[in-house]
PDB file of C-alpha atoms in Angstrom:
ATOM      1  CA  UNK G  12      88.658 101.163 103.587  1.00  0.00           C
ATOM      2  CA  UNK G  13      87.492  97.619 102.726  1.00  0.00           C
ATOM      3  CA  UNK G  14      89.727  97.489 100.012  1.00  0.00           C
ATOM      4  CA  UNK G  15      92.619  98.601 102.659  1.00  0.00           C
ATOM      5  CA  UNK G  16      91.563  95.494 104.641  1.00  0.00           C
ATOM      6  CA  UNK G  17      91.260  93.406 102.019  1.00  0.00           C
ATOM      7  CA  UNK G  18      94.832  94.079 100.602  1.00  0.00           C
ATOM      8  CA  UNK G  19      96.208  93.497 104.308  1.00  0.00           C
ATOM      9  CA  UNK G  20      94.296  89.848 104.380  1.00  0.00           C
ATOM     10  CA  UNK G  21      96.198  89.204 101.131  1.00  0.00           C
ATOM     11  CA  UNK G  22      99.623  90.227 102.541  1.00  0.00           C
ATOM     12  CA  UNK G  23      99.146  89.143 106.296  1.00  0.00           C
ATOM     13  CA  UNK G  24      95.999  87.853 106.982  1.00  0.00           C
ATOM     14  CA  UNK G  25      95.499  87.967 110.465  1.00  0.00           C
ATOM     15  CA  UNK G  26      96.018  91.893 110.380  1.00  0.00           C
ATOM     16  CA  UNK G  27      93.032  92.159 108.298  1.00  0.00           C
ATOM     17  CA  UNK G  28      90.764  90.099 110.596  1.00  0.00           C
ATOM     18  CA  UNK G  29      91.985  92.134 113.528  1.00  0.00           C
ATOM     19  CA  UNK G  30      91.067  95.058 111.674  1.00  0.00           C
ATOM     20  CA  UNK G  31      87.583  94.355 110.587  1.00  0.00           C
ATOM     21  CA  UNK G  32      86.801  92.459 114.434  1.00  0.00           C
ATOM     22  CA  UNK G  33      89.368  93.191 116.752  1.00  0.00           C
ATOM     23  CA  UNK G  34      90.638  90.206 118.740  1.00  0.00           C
ATOM     24  CA  UNK G  35      88.332  87.646 119.223  1.00  0.00           C
ATOM     25  CA  UNK G  36      87.196  84.025 117.914  1.00  0.00           C
ATOM     26  CA  UNK G  37      87.519  84.909 114.138  1.00  0.00           C
ATOM     27  CA  UNK G  38      90.894  86.475 114.863  1.00  0.00           C
ATOM     28  CA  UNK G  39      92.159  83.561 116.820  1.00  0.00           C
ATOM     29  CA  UNK G  40      90.413  81.146 114.124  1.00  0.00           C
ATOM     30  CA  UNK G  41      92.201  83.084 111.595  1.00  0.00           C
ATOM     31  CA  UNK G  42      95.997  82.585 113.057  1.00  0.00           C
ATOM     32  CA  UNK G  43      95.259  78.906 113.368  1.00  0.00           C
ATOM     33  CA  UNK G  44      94.375  78.754 109.759  1.00  0.00           C
ATOM     34  CA  UNK G  45      97.190  80.931 108.605  1.00  0.00           C
ATOM     35  CA  UNK G  46      99.843  78.586 110.614  1.00  0.00           C
ATOM     36  CA  UNK G  47      98.115  75.490 108.827  1.00  0.00           C
ATOM     37  CA  UNK G  48      98.618  77.234 105.510  1.00  0.00           C
ATOM     38  CA  UNK G  49      98.639  80.755 104.214  1.00  0.00           C
ATOM     39  CA  UNK G  50      95.986  80.053 101.559  1.00  0.00           C
ATOM     40  CA  UNK G  51      92.939  78.998 104.140  1.00  0.00           C
ATOM     41  CA  UNK G  52      94.066  81.840 106.024  1.00  0.00           C
ATOM     42  CA  UNK G  53      93.679  84.053 103.099  1.00  0.00           C
ATOM     43  CA  UNK G  54      89.993  82.312 102.396  1.00  0.00           C
ATOM     44  CA  UNK G  55      89.199  83.141 106.039  1.00  0.00           C
ATOM     45  CA  UNK G  56      90.160  86.552 106.390  1.00  0.00           C
ATOM     46  CA  UNK G  57      88.321  87.924 102.779  1.00  0.00           C
ATOM     47  CA  UNK G  58      85.532  86.222 103.953  1.00  0.00           C
ATOM     48  CA  UNK G  59      85.391  87.755 107.631  1.00  0.00           C
ATOM     49  CA  UNK G  60      85.550  91.143 105.805  1.00  0.00           C
ATOM     50  CA  UNK G  61      83.081  90.463 103.133  1.00  0.00           C
ATOM     51  CA  UNK G  62      80.715  89.299 105.263  1.00  0.00           C
ATOM     52  CA  UNK G  63      80.445  92.396 107.231  1.00  0.00           C
TER      53      UNK G  63
END
C-alpha cells in the first residue's frame, strides 16, 4: 500500500498525504507547499508517508 501512496505523492502530493493522515495539519501544509512549488510538496508528502 505504501507503493501506491508514494506514486500518488509523486503525481498529486496532497492526495498521498490525505490517504496517509486524513485532513489535518500535514494535509493543509502539503497543499501550501505544493502551491509554493511542486517539488517541496512531493518531498513533504514522501516524508509523511515514510515516517508512519
